[in-house]
């Protein structure tokens, strides 16, 4: 993807009014609820010579560690490690959350966890069907690997295509990786493990089945792919309306005081509403951009040249992630506009 | 002929291509024959930096920079150096502006060209480079894969949009057609060959010849003069002789 980034050019003035008008629309829409900046910790330093991801579990609260991925897009330079994985030592076994993008990641994750906790790993959860949530499952073959039923079906259906894509993007970091979907469906429920009450909730919108884990003992919310922080959200399985509704649910949880810390799958760990607001702000901007552009008669090729508003400019994974979203979703807005009644008739 | 190979060996094997593509000389010959062509910034062709969907790569071609050159634009031919089927389309703007937006299939990363002929016969070439993971020409489209193409074949959606470009009227047309490339096992080439916009008096406003790489259910964007015209129809046919004929409301 770095080639794609290098080749990006912001639109030349070129006599086209498109960019200017869109920018005005975006500015007009952008006033409400702008989220604050969240500090991004320095990334780890993966070593491509030894295929060492340099995984460094960071304890965020009692018994809870996060292994932070780079707040970037997939690339060979970061070993395609762009996801936050985590583990909770409950006193009655370790719960692992997400297993990373490759077999190697899973193996290194397991060694890192075993260096820190002597408790046996009780279960391994993948919060949704995307590859970096479960491609390390090979390292956990002797443990219960679990996900929502719909996520498992998606892993089984799409795992091969994910592998093709990640081998292309990540090269030898993927050596020996085979898509290994979670084996056990886990319904939404509350687990009592030692002193911990872990609530597993099923929300929707980032994918059709978004597992969210709230540790009531520590107030840590593992928000999965529903919350992105300081990074453009990915949308390959998005349902934008449901996603926004799920963000409202998460906002209520956070403002109720039950949530003290938010761990998104992509982006820095933070407290408060900043991640929820950033994600909502982006999804609203993106969907309004697509709707208004389609109504004005713009072609996909023109919309791809839309500059992002200033408040998003610092976020990671640009412009690739926006281009992927527009390429996938804008044609549906165009088709709806063409099928609808002509304006003013 | 005897000195031909030697002479070619001493020439630039890319034919002076600013993108350095070895396929350019043969692409040029396939597209415009033995005619000379000069690279020109007046021909703008834009694609995405990376083709996220290799079956729907959006291209914008704009040759308005040649409107006052050589009597204006007669033809715009689009071709792709490294596609298995390299010719994409041939557009005669006639009464439309010499610009066009559409989508194509790409099999791999490649230069994409717009060869523009002005009325004096001169060819002008614009280029862009599109990165792609590829595979767009050799997998069936969505309506071919699920079989739904036969229920919608030849259906037309068309809509005008005012003042996207100041003082111009944009026409977007979508024609339902699988546009099979012939490169998927067991599915012969099946694509729209001809489209034109005709008014009530029989005058042609633009004419378009299409080839296999144009994406499934082509969605094409034209710029027309601002005044409404009565009796506009989109007419054409595919390579199996199926007719396309639909009213285009003003």
Coordinates of C-alpha atoms in Angstrom, one line a residue:
Chain A
X1 CA 0.0 0.0 0.0
X2 CA 2.9 2.4 0.4
X3 CA 3.1 2.7 -3.3
X4 CA -0.5 3.8 -3.3
X5 CA 0.3 6.4 -0.7
X6 CA 3.3 7.7 -2.5
X7 CA 1.3 8.1 -5.6
X8 CA -1.4 10.1 -4.0
X9 CA -1.7 13.6 -5.2
X10 CA -4.1 16.1 -3.8
X11 CA -6.3 17.5 -6.6
X12 CA -4.9 20.3 -8.6
X13 CA -7.0 23.4 -8.9
X14 CA -7.5 22.6 -12.5
X15 CA -10.7 24.6 -13.0
X16 CA -12.8 22.0 -11.4
X17 CA -15.3 23.3 -8.9
X18 CA -15.9 19.9 -7.4
X19 CA -13.3 19.9 -4.7
X20 CA -14.1 23.4 -3.5
X21 CA -17.8 22.7 -3.2
X22 CA -17.3 19.4 -1.4
X23 CA -14.9 21.1 1.0
X24 CA -17.5 23.7 1.8
X25 CA -20.1 21.0 2.4
X26 CA -17.7 19.1 4.7
X27 CA -16.9 22.2 6.7
X28 CA -20.5 23.1 7.1
X29 CA -21.3 19.6 8.4
X30 CA -18.3 19.2 10.6
X31 CA -19.1 21.7 13.3
X32 CA -20.8 19.3 15.7
X33 CA -19.1 17.1 18.3
X34 CA -15.5 17.2 17.2
X35 CA -13.6 14.7 19.2
X36 CA -10.4 15.6 20.9
X37 CA -7.0 14.2 20.0
X38 CA -5.8 11.0 21.7
X39 CA -2.0 10.6 22.2
X40 CA -0.6 7.8 20.1
X41 CA 2.2 5.8 21.9
X42 CA 5.4 5.2 19.9
X43 CA 5.1 2.0 17.8
X44 CA 7.1 -1.1 18.6
X45 CA 10.0 -1.9 16.3
X46 CA 9.4 -5.1 14.4
X47 CA 12.5 -6.8 12.9
X48 CA 12.0 -8.2 9.5
X49 CA 15.4 -10.1 9.6
X50 CA 14.3 -12.2 12.5
X51 CA 10.5 -11.8 12.1
X52 CA 10.3 -10.5 15.6
X53 CA 7.2 -8.4 16.2
X54 CA 8.7 -6.9 19.4
X55 CA 5.5 -7.5 21.3
X56 CA 5.5 -5.6 24.5
X57 CA 2.5 -6.2 26.7
X58 CA 1.6 -3.0 28.7
X59 CA -0.3 -3.4 31.9
X60 CA -3.2 -0.9 31.8
X61 CA -4.8 -1.8 35.1
X62 CA -4.8 -4.7 37.6
X63 CA -4.5 -8.0 35.8
X64 CA -5.0 -6.5 32.3
X65 CA -2.4 -6.1 29.6
X66 CA -2.7 -4.6 26.1
X67 CA -0.2 -5.5 23.2
X68 CA -0.5 -2.4 21.0
X69 CA -0.2 -2.6 17.3
X70 CA 1.0 0.2 15.1
X71 CA -1.6 2.9 14.5
X72 CA -1.0 2.5 10.7
X73 CA -2.2 0.7 7.7
X74 CA -0.9 -2.9 6.9
X75 CA 2.7 -2.8 5.6
X76 CA 5.7 -5.0 5.6
X77 CA 7.6 -2.3 7.7
X78 CA 5.2 -2.8 10.6
X79 CA 4.9 -6.6 10.0
X80 CA 1.2 -6.0 9.4
X81 CA 0.9 -5.7 13.2
X82 CA -1.8 -3.0 13.4
X83 CA -4.1 -4.5 15.9
X84 CA -4.4 -4.2 19.7
X85 CA -4.5 -7.6 21.3
X86 CA -5.0 -8.1 25.1
X87 CA -5.2 -10.5 27.9
X88 CA -6.8 -10.6 31.3
X89 CA -5.4 -12.7 34.2
X90 CA -8.6 -13.3 36.0
X91 CA -7.3 -15.5 38.8
X92 CA -9.2 -18.4 37.3
X93 CA -7.3 -18.4 34.0
X94 CA -6.2 -16.0 31.4
X95 CA -8.6 -14.7 28.8
X96 CA -6.9 -13.7 25.5
X97 CA -8.5 -11.1 23.2
X98 CA -7.6 -11.3 19.5
X99 CA -4.7 -13.2 18.1
X100 CA -3.1 -10.9 15.5
X101 CA -2.4 -11.1 11.8
X102 CA -0.3 -14.3 11.5
X103 CA 0.8 -17.6 13.0
X104 CA 4.1 -15.9 14.0
X105 CA 2.2 -13.2 15.8
X106 CA 0.1 -15.8 17.7
X107 CA 3.2 -17.7 18.7
X108 CA 5.0 -14.6 19.9
X109 CA 1.9 -13.4 21.7
X110 CA 1.6 -16.7 23.5
X111 CA 5.2 -16.5 24.7
X112 CA 4.8 -12.9 25.8
X113 CA 1.7 -13.9 27.8
X114 CA 3.3 -16.9 29.4
X115 CA 6.3 -14.8 30.5
X116 CA 3.9 -12.6 32.4
X117 CA 1.2 -14.9 33.8
X118 CA 1.5 -18.4 35.2
X119 CA -2.2 -18.9 35.0
X120 CA -3.3 -21.2 32.2
X121 CA -5.1 -19.6 29.3
X122 CA -8.7 -20.3 29.8
X123 CA -10.1 -19.2 26.4
X124 CA -9.1 -17.1 23.4
X125 CA -11.7 -14.7 22.0
X126 CA -11.8 -13.0 18.6
X127 CA -14.0 -9.9 18.6
X128 CA -15.0 -10.1 14.9
X129 CA -14.3 -12.0 11.7
X130 CA -11.4 -9.8 10.3
X131 CA -8.1 -11.6 9.8
X132 CA -6.0 -9.7 12.4
X133 CA -8.5 -10.8 15.0
X134 CA -7.9 -14.5 14.5
X135 CA -5.0 -15.3 12.2
X136 CA -2.8 -16.1 15.2
X137 CA -5.2 -18.9 16.2
X138 CA -2.8 -21.6 15.0
X139 CA -0.7 -20.8 18.1
X140 CA -3.7 -21.6 20.4
X141 CA -4.7 -24.9 18.9
X142 CA -4.8 -26.5 22.3
X143 CA -7.1 -23.9 23.8
X144 CA -10.7 -23.0 23.3
X145 CA -10.8 -20.4 20.5
X146 CA -14.1 -18.6 20.5
X147 CA -16.1 -16.0 18.6
X148 CA -19.7 -15.0 17.9
X149 CA -21.4 -17.6 15.7
X150 CA -21.8 -15.2 12.8
X151 CA -18.1 -14.3 13.1
X152 CA -17.1 -17.9 12.8
X153 CA -19.2 -18.4 9.7
X154 CA -17.5 -15.3 8.2
X155 CA -14.1 -16.5 9.1
X156 CA -14.8 -19.8 7.4
X157 CA -16.2 -18.2 4.3
X158 CA -13.6 -15.4 3.8
X159 CA -10.5 -16.8 5.5
X160 CA -8.9 -17.9 2.2
X161 CA -9.4 -14.6 0.6
X162 CA -8.0 -12.8 3.7
X163 CA -4.9 -15.1 3.5
X164 CA -4.3 -14.2 -0.2
X165 CA -4.5 -10.5 0.6
X166 CA -2.3 -10.6 3.7
X167 CA 0.4 -12.7 2.0
X168 CA 0.4 -10.1 -0.8
X169 CA 0.6 -7.2 1.6
X170 CA 2.8 -8.6 4.3
X171 CA 5.1 -11.1 2.6
X172 CA 7.2 -13.4 4.7
X173 CA 5.6 -12.2 8.0
X174 CA 2.8 -14.5 7.0
X175 CA 5.0 -17.7 6.6
X176 CA 3.1 -20.8 7.7
X177 CA -0.1 -18.9 8.4
X178 CA -3.3 -20.7 7.5
X179 CA -6.7 -19.3 8.2
X180 CA -7.8 -21.0 11.4
X181 CA -11.3 -19.9 12.4
X182 CA -12.4 -20.0 16.0
X183 CA -13.8 -23.4 16.8
X184 CA -16.4 -22.6 19.5
X185 CA -19.3 -20.3 19.1
X186 CA -19.8 -18.1 22.1
X187 CA -23.2 -16.5 22.7
X188 CA -23.5 -13.1 24.5
X189 CA -23.4 -13.8 28.2
X190 CA -21.8 -12.8 31.5
X191 CA -18.8 -14.9 32.6
X192 CA -17.8 -15.1 36.2
X193 CA -14.1 -15.9 36.3
X194 CA -12.4 -15.6 39.7
X195 CA -13.3 -12.1 40.9
X196 CA -14.1 -10.9 37.5
X197 CA -17.5 -10.4 35.9
X198 CA -16.9 -10.3 32.1
X199 CA -19.8 -9.2 30.1
X200 CA -19.8 -10.4 26.4
X201 CA -22.2 -8.3 24.3
X202 CA -23.1 -8.6 20.6
X203 CA -23.4 -5.3 18.8
X204 CA -23.4 -4.7 15.1
X205 CA -22.3 -2.3 12.4
X206 CA -18.6 -2.6 11.9
X207 CA -19.4 -6.2 11.0
X208 CA -22.6 -8.1 11.3
X209 CA -21.4 -9.6 14.7
X210 CA -19.3 -7.3 16.8
X211 CA -18.3 -8.8 20.1
X212 CA -17.7 -6.3 22.9
X213 CA -16.2 -7.3 26.2
X214 CA -16.7 -5.2 29.4
X215 CA -14.7 -6.2 32.5
X216 CA -16.9 -4.9 35.3
X217 CA -14.2 -5.5 37.8
X218 CA -11.8 -3.0 36.2
X219 CA -14.1 -1.0 33.9
X220 CA -12.1 -1.9 30.8
X221 CA -14.2 -2.0 27.7
X222 CA -12.7 -4.0 24.8
X223 CA -14.6 -2.3 22.0
X224 CA -13.3 -4.3 19.1
X225 CA -13.8 -2.7 15.6
X226 CA -16.7 -0.5 16.7
X227 CA -14.3 2.1 17.9
X228 CA -11.3 3.5 16.0
X229 CA -9.0 6.1 17.5
X230 CA -6.7 8.4 15.6
X231 CA -7.1 6.1 12.5
X232 CA -9.6 6.0 9.7
X233 CA -12.1 3.2 10.3
X234 CA -12.2 0.2 8.0
X235 CA -15.6 -0.5 6.5
X236 CA -15.5 -3.8 4.4
X237 CA -18.4 -5.3 6.3
X238 CA -20.0 -2.1 7.6
X239 CA -23.6 -1.3 8.1
X240 CA -23.4 2.4 8.8
X241 CA -26.7 2.9 10.5
X242 CA -26.2 0.0 12.8
X243 CA -22.7 1.1 13.5
X244 CA -23.9 4.5 14.6
X245 CA -26.6 2.9 16.8
X246 CA -23.9 0.7 18.4
X247 CA -21.8 3.8 19.1
X248 CA -24.7 5.3 21.0
X249 CA -24.9 2.1 23.1
X250 CA -21.2 2.4 23.8
X251 CA -21.6 6.1 24.7
X252 CA -24.2 5.2 27.2
X253 CA -22.0 2.6 28.8
X254 CA -19.1 5.0 29.0
X255 CA -21.2 8.0 30.4
X256 CA -22.9 5.7 32.9
X257 CA -19.5 5.3 34.6
X258 CA -19.3 1.6 34.2
X259 CA -16.4 2.1 31.7
X260 CA -13.2 3.6 32.8
X261 CA -10.9 2.6 30.0
X262 CA -11.6 2.0 26.3
X263 CA -9.4 -0.5 24.4
X264 CA -10.2 -0.1 20.7
X265 CA -8.8 -2.8 18.3
X266 CA -7.1 -0.1 16.3
X267 CA -5.8 3.1 17.9
X268 CA -4.6 4.1 21.3
X269 CA -6.1 3.0 24.6
X270 CA -8.0 5.9 26.1
X271 CA -10.6 7.0 28.6
X272 CA -13.9 8.8 27.9
X273 CA -15.7 9.4 24.7
X274 CA -13.0 10.5 22.4
X275 CA -12.8 7.3 20.4
X276 CA -16.5 6.9 20.1
X277 CA -16.8 10.5 18.9
X278 CA -14.0 10.2 16.4
X279 CA -15.5 7.1 14.9
X280 CA -19.0 8.6 14.8
X281 CA -17.7 11.9 13.3
X282 CA -15.9 10.0 10.5
X283 CA -18.9 7.7 9.7
X284 CA -21.2 10.7 9.5
X285 CA -18.9 12.6 7.4
X286 CA -18.3 9.7 5.0
X287 CA -22.0 8.8 4.6
X288 CA -23.0 12.5 4.1
X289 CA -20.2 12.9 1.6
X290 CA -21.4 9.9 -0.4
X291 CA -25.1 10.9 -0.3
X292 CA -24.5 14.5 -1.3
X293 CA -22.0 13.6 -4.0
X294 CA -24.3 11.1 -5.6
X295 CA -27.2 13.6 -5.6
X296 CA -24.9 16.2 -7.3
X297 CA -24.0 13.7 -10.0
X298 CA -20.4 13.2 -9.1
X299 CA -18.5 10.1 -10.4
X300 CA -16.5 7.8 -8.1
X301 CA -13.3 9.1 -9.7
X302 CA -14.2 12.6 -8.6
X303 CA -15.2 11.7 -5.1
X304 CA -11.9 9.8 -4.6
X305 CA -10.2 13.2 -4.9
X306 CA -12.2 14.8 -2.1
X307 CA -9.8 16.3 0.5
X308 CA -10.6 15.2 4.0
X309 CA -11.5 17.9 6.5
X310 CA -8.6 19.2 8.6
X311 CA -9.8 17.5 11.8
X312 CA -9.1 14.1 10.2
X313 CA -5.9 15.0 8.5
X314 CA -3.6 13.6 11.2
X315 CA -5.3 10.2 11.3
X316 CA -3.5 7.1 10.2
X317 CA -4.1 5.0 7.1
X318 CA -4.9 7.8 4.7
X319 CA -5.8 8.0 1.9
X320 CA -5.9 4.2 1.4
X321 CA -8.7 3.5 3.9
X322 CA -11.0 6.3 2.6
X323 CA -10.4 5.1 -1.0
X324 CA -11.3 1.6 0.0
X325 CA -14.5 2.8 1.6
X326 CA -15.5 4.9 -1.3
X327 CA -14.6 2.3 -3.9
X328 CA -16.8 -0.3 -2.1
X329 CA -19.7 1.9 -1.0
X330 CA -20.1 4.9 -3.3
X331 CA -21.4 2.9 -6.3
X332 CA -24.4 2.0 -4.2
X333 CA -25.2 5.6 -3.6
X334 CA -24.8 6.4 -7.3
X335 CA -27.1 3.6 -8.2
X336 CA -29.7 4.7 -5.8
X337 CA -29.6 8.2 -7.2
X338 CA -29.9 7.0 -10.8
X339 CA -32.8 4.7 -9.9
X340 CA -34.6 7.5 -8.0
X341 CA -36.8 10.2 -9.4
X342 CA -35.1 13.1 -11.2
X343 CA -34.7 16.2 -9.1
X344 CA -37.6 18.7 -9.4
X345 CA -39.8 16.5 -11.5
Chain B
X1 CA 12.4 -3.9 -44.0
X2 CA 15.9 -5.2 -43.9
X3 CA 17.1 -2.4 -41.6
X4 CA 14.0 -2.4 -39.5
X5 CA 15.1 -4.6 -36.6
X6 CA 18.4 -2.8 -36.3
X7 CA 16.8 0.6 -36.4
X8 CA 14.4 -0.4 -33.7
X9 CA 17.1 -1.8 -31.5
X10 CA 18.8 1.6 -31.5
X11 CA 15.5 3.4 -30.8
X12 CA 14.0 4.0 -27.4
X13 CA 12.1 0.7 -26.9
X14 CA 9.4 2.6 -25.0
X15 CA 8.7 4.9 -28.0
X16 CA 9.5 7.9 -25.8
X17 CA 6.9 7.0 -23.2
X18 CA 7.2 9.2 -20.1
X19 CA 6.0 6.2 -18.1
X20 CA 8.7 4.0 -19.6
X21 CA 6.4 1.2 -20.6
X22 CA 7.8 -1.4 -23.2
X23 CA 4.3 -2.1 -24.2
X24 CA 3.6 1.5 -25.3
X25 CA 4.8 1.2 -28.9
X26 CA 2.7 -1.8 -29.7
X27 CA -0.3 -0.3 -27.9
X28 CA 0.0 2.9 -29.9
X29 CA 0.1 0.9 -33.2
X30 CA -2.9 -1.2 -32.1
X31 CA -4.8 1.9 -31.1
X32 CA -4.0 4.4 -33.9
X33 CA -2.0 2.5 -36.5
X34 CA 1.1 4.0 -38.0
X35 CA 0.1 7.6 -37.2
X36 CA 2.4 9.7 -35.0
X37 CA 1.3 10.7 -31.6
X38 CA 2.7 13.3 -29.2
X39 CA 2.5 13.2 -25.4
X40 CA 0.5 16.1 -24.2
X41 CA -0.5 17.6 -20.8
X42 CA -3.6 18.9 -22.5
X43 CA -5.0 15.3 -22.3
X44 CA -5.8 14.6 -18.7
X45 CA -6.5 11.0 -17.7
X46 CA -6.9 10.2 -14.0
X47 CA -7.4 6.9 -12.2
X48 CA -7.1 6.0 -8.6
X49 CA -3.7 5.7 -7.0
X50 CA -4.5 2.1 -6.3
X51 CA -7.3 0.1 -7.9
X52 CA -9.1 -1.2 -4.8
X53 CA -11.7 -2.9 -6.9
X54 CA -9.9 -4.2 -10.0
X55 CA -13.3 -4.9 -11.7
X56 CA -14.4 -1.3 -11.3
X57 CA -11.5 1.1 -11.8
X58 CA -12.8 4.6 -12.1
X59 CA -11.2 6.7 -14.9
X60 CA -11.7 10.4 -15.8
X61 CA -10.6 11.6 -19.2
X62 CA -10.6 15.3 -20.0
X63 CA -9.4 16.7 -23.3
X64 CA -11.0 20.1 -23.0
X65 CA -7.4 21.5 -23.2
X66 CA -7.5 20.6 -26.9
X67 CA -10.9 22.3 -27.6
X68 CA -9.1 25.1 -29.4
X69 CA -6.4 23.0 -31.0
X70 CA -6.5 21.5 -34.5
X71 CA -10.2 22.2 -34.9
X72 CA -11.2 20.5 -31.6
X73 CA -11.5 16.9 -30.5
X74 CA -12.7 14.3 -32.9
X75 CA -11.9 11.0 -31.1
X76 CA -10.9 9.9 -27.6
X77 CA -9.5 6.3 -27.5
X78 CA -8.7 4.7 -24.2
X79 CA -6.3 1.8 -23.9
X80 CA -4.4 -0.1 -21.2
X81 CA -0.8 -1.3 -21.8
X82 CA -1.0 -4.4 -19.7
X83 CA -4.5 -5.7 -20.0
X84 CA -5.2 -8.9 -21.9
X85 CA -7.8 -7.0 -23.9
X86 CA -6.1 -3.6 -24.3
X87 CA -8.7 -1.5 -26.1
X88 CA -11.3 0.0 -23.8
X89 CA -13.4 2.5 -25.8
X90 CA -13.6 5.0 -28.6
X91 CA -15.5 8.2 -27.9
X92 CA -16.7 10.8 -30.5
X93 CA -17.9 13.8 -28.4
X94 CA -19.7 15.5 -31.4
X95 CA -21.9 18.0 -29.4
X96 CA -20.7 16.9 -26.0
X97 CA -17.7 18.2 -24.2
X98 CA -14.5 16.1 -24.8
X99 CA -14.6 14.5 -21.4
X100 CA -15.8 11.2 -20.0
X101 CA -16.0 9.3 -16.7
X102 CA -16.4 5.5 -16.7
X103 CA -15.0 2.3 -15.0
X104 CA -12.9 -0.5 -16.4
X105 CA -11.5 -3.9 -15.4
X106 CA -7.8 -4.2 -14.9
X107 CA -5.8 -7.4 -14.8
X108 CA -2.7 -5.9 -13.3
X109 CA -1.0 -2.6 -12.5
X110 CA -0.6 -0.7 -15.8
X111 CA -0.3 2.6 -17.6
X112 CA -3.6 3.7 -18.9
X113 CA -3.8 6.0 -22.0
X114 CA -6.1 8.4 -23.6
X115 CA -5.3 8.9 -27.3
X116 CA -7.0 12.0 -28.5
X117 CA -7.3 12.9 -32.2
X118 CA -8.1 16.5 -33.1
X119 CA -10.0 17.4 -36.3
X120 CA -6.7 18.0 -38.1
X121 CA -5.8 14.4 -37.7
X122 CA -3.1 14.9 -35.1
X123 CA -3.0 12.5 -32.1
X124 CA -2.2 13.6 -28.6
X125 CA -1.6 11.2 -25.7
X126 CA -2.2 11.5 -22.0
X127 CA -1.2 8.8 -19.5
X128 CA -1.6 7.8 -15.9
X129 CA -0.3 4.9 -13.9
X130 CA -2.8 2.7 -11.9
X131 CA -1.5 0.3 -9.3
X132 CA -3.6 -2.8 -8.9
X133 CA -3.6 -6.2 -7.2
X134 CA -5.3 -7.2 -10.3
X135 CA -7.4 -10.1 -11.6
X136 CA -10.3 -7.9 -12.8
X137 CA -10.6 -9.3 -16.3
X138 CA -10.6 -13.0 -15.5
X139 CA -13.3 -13.4 -12.8
X140 CA -17.0 -13.2 -13.6
X141 CA -18.9 -10.0 -12.6
X142 CA -21.5 -10.0 -9.8
X143 CA -24.6 -10.4 -12.1
X144 CA -22.9 -13.1 -14.1
X145 CA -21.9 -15.0 -11.0
X146 CA -25.4 -15.0 -9.6
X147 CA -27.2 -15.3 -12.9
X148 CA -29.3 -12.1 -12.5
X149 CA -27.9 -10.4 -15.6
X150 CA -30.6 -12.0 -17.8
X151 CA -33.4 -10.3 -16.0
X152 CA -32.0 -6.8 -16.5
X153 CA -30.1 -7.0 -19.8
X154 CA -30.3 -3.8 -21.7
X155 CA -32.2 -1.8 -19.1
X156 CA -31.1 1.8 -19.0
X157 CA -31.0 4.4 -16.2
X158 CA -30.2 7.9 -17.1
X159 CA -30.3 11.2 -15.3
X160 CA -29.2 14.8 -15.9
X161 CA -27.4 16.9 -13.3
X162 CA -27.1 20.6 -13.8
X163 CA -24.0 22.7 -13.3
X164 CA -21.6 20.1 -11.9
X165 CA -19.4 21.9 -14.4
X166 CA -20.5 25.5 -14.6
X167 CA -22.7 26.1 -17.6
X168 CA -22.8 22.4 -18.5
X169 CA -25.4 19.7 -18.2
X170 CA -24.1 16.3 -17.0
X171 CA -25.7 13.1 -18.2
X172 CA -25.0 9.9 -16.4
X173 CA -26.2 6.7 -18.0
X174 CA -26.1 3.2 -16.7
X175 CA -26.8 0.2 -19.0
X176 CA -27.4 -3.2 -17.4
X177 CA -25.1 -5.6 -19.2
X178 CA -22.6 -8.3 -17.9
X179 CA -19.9 -7.1 -20.2
X180 CA -18.2 -10.5 -20.2
X181 CA -14.6 -10.3 -21.3
X182 CA -14.4 -13.8 -22.8
X183 CA -11.5 -14.5 -20.4
X184 CA -13.5 -16.5 -17.9
X185 CA -13.7 -20.2 -18.7
X186 CA -17.0 -21.1 -20.4
X187 CA -18.3 -17.6 -20.7
X188 CA -17.8 -16.1 -24.2
X189 CA -17.2 -12.4 -24.7
X190 CA -20.5 -10.6 -24.5
X191 CA -20.4 -6.8 -24.3
X192 CA -22.0 -3.6 -25.6
X193 CA -20.3 -2.5 -28.8
X194 CA -22.1 0.7 -29.6
X195 CA -23.9 3.4 -27.8
X196 CA -25.1 6.8 -29.0
X197 CA -27.3 9.7 -27.9
X198 CA -29.8 10.7 -30.6
X199 CA -32.3 13.5 -30.5
X200 CA -35.9 13.6 -31.9
X201 CA -34.6 14.9 -35.2
X202 CA -32.2 12.0 -35.6
X203 CA -29.1 14.0 -34.8
X204 CA -26.3 12.3 -32.9
X205 CA -25.0 14.1 -29.8
X206 CA -22.2 11.7 -29.0
X207 CA -21.1 8.3 -30.2
X208 CA -19.3 5.6 -28.2
X209 CA -17.7 2.3 -29.2
X210 CA -17.0 0.0 -26.2
X211 CA -14.8 -3.0 -25.7
X212 CA -14.6 -5.9 -23.2
X213 CA -12.7 -4.1 -20.4
X214 CA -15.5 -1.6 -19.7
X215 CA -17.0 -2.7 -16.3
X216 CA -20.2 -4.6 -15.8
X217 CA -23.3 -2.5 -16.0
X218 CA -21.4 0.4 -17.5
X219 CA -22.0 3.8 -15.7
X220 CA -20.8 6.5 -18.0
X221 CA -20.8 10.3 -17.4
X222 CA -21.0 12.9 -20.2
X223 CA -21.1 16.7 -20.3
X224 CA -23.7 18.2 -22.6
X225 CA -24.7 21.7 -23.5
X226 CA -27.0 23.3 -20.9
X227 CA -30.2 23.7 -23.0
X228 CA -32.8 20.9 -22.8
X229 CA -33.3 18.8 -26.0
X230 CA -36.5 17.0 -26.8
X231 CA -36.8 13.4 -27.8
X232 CA -33.4 12.2 -26.6
X233 CA -32.8 8.5 -26.8
X234 CA -29.9 6.2 -25.9
X235 CA -29.5 3.6 -28.6
X236 CA -27.0 0.9 -29.2
X237 CA -26.4 -2.8 -29.5
X238 CA -24.2 -5.5 -28.0
X239 CA -22.0 -8.0 -29.9
X240 CA -24.8 -10.5 -30.0
X241 CA -27.1 -8.1 -31.7
X242 CA -29.3 -7.2 -28.7
X243 CA -30.6 -3.7 -29.1
X244 CA -30.5 -1.0 -26.5
X245 CA -33.1 1.8 -27.0
X246 CA -34.3 3.9 -24.1
X247 CA -35.8 7.4 -23.7
X248 CA -33.5 9.8 -21.8
X249 CA -35.7 12.2 -20.0
X250 CA -34.7 15.9 -19.9

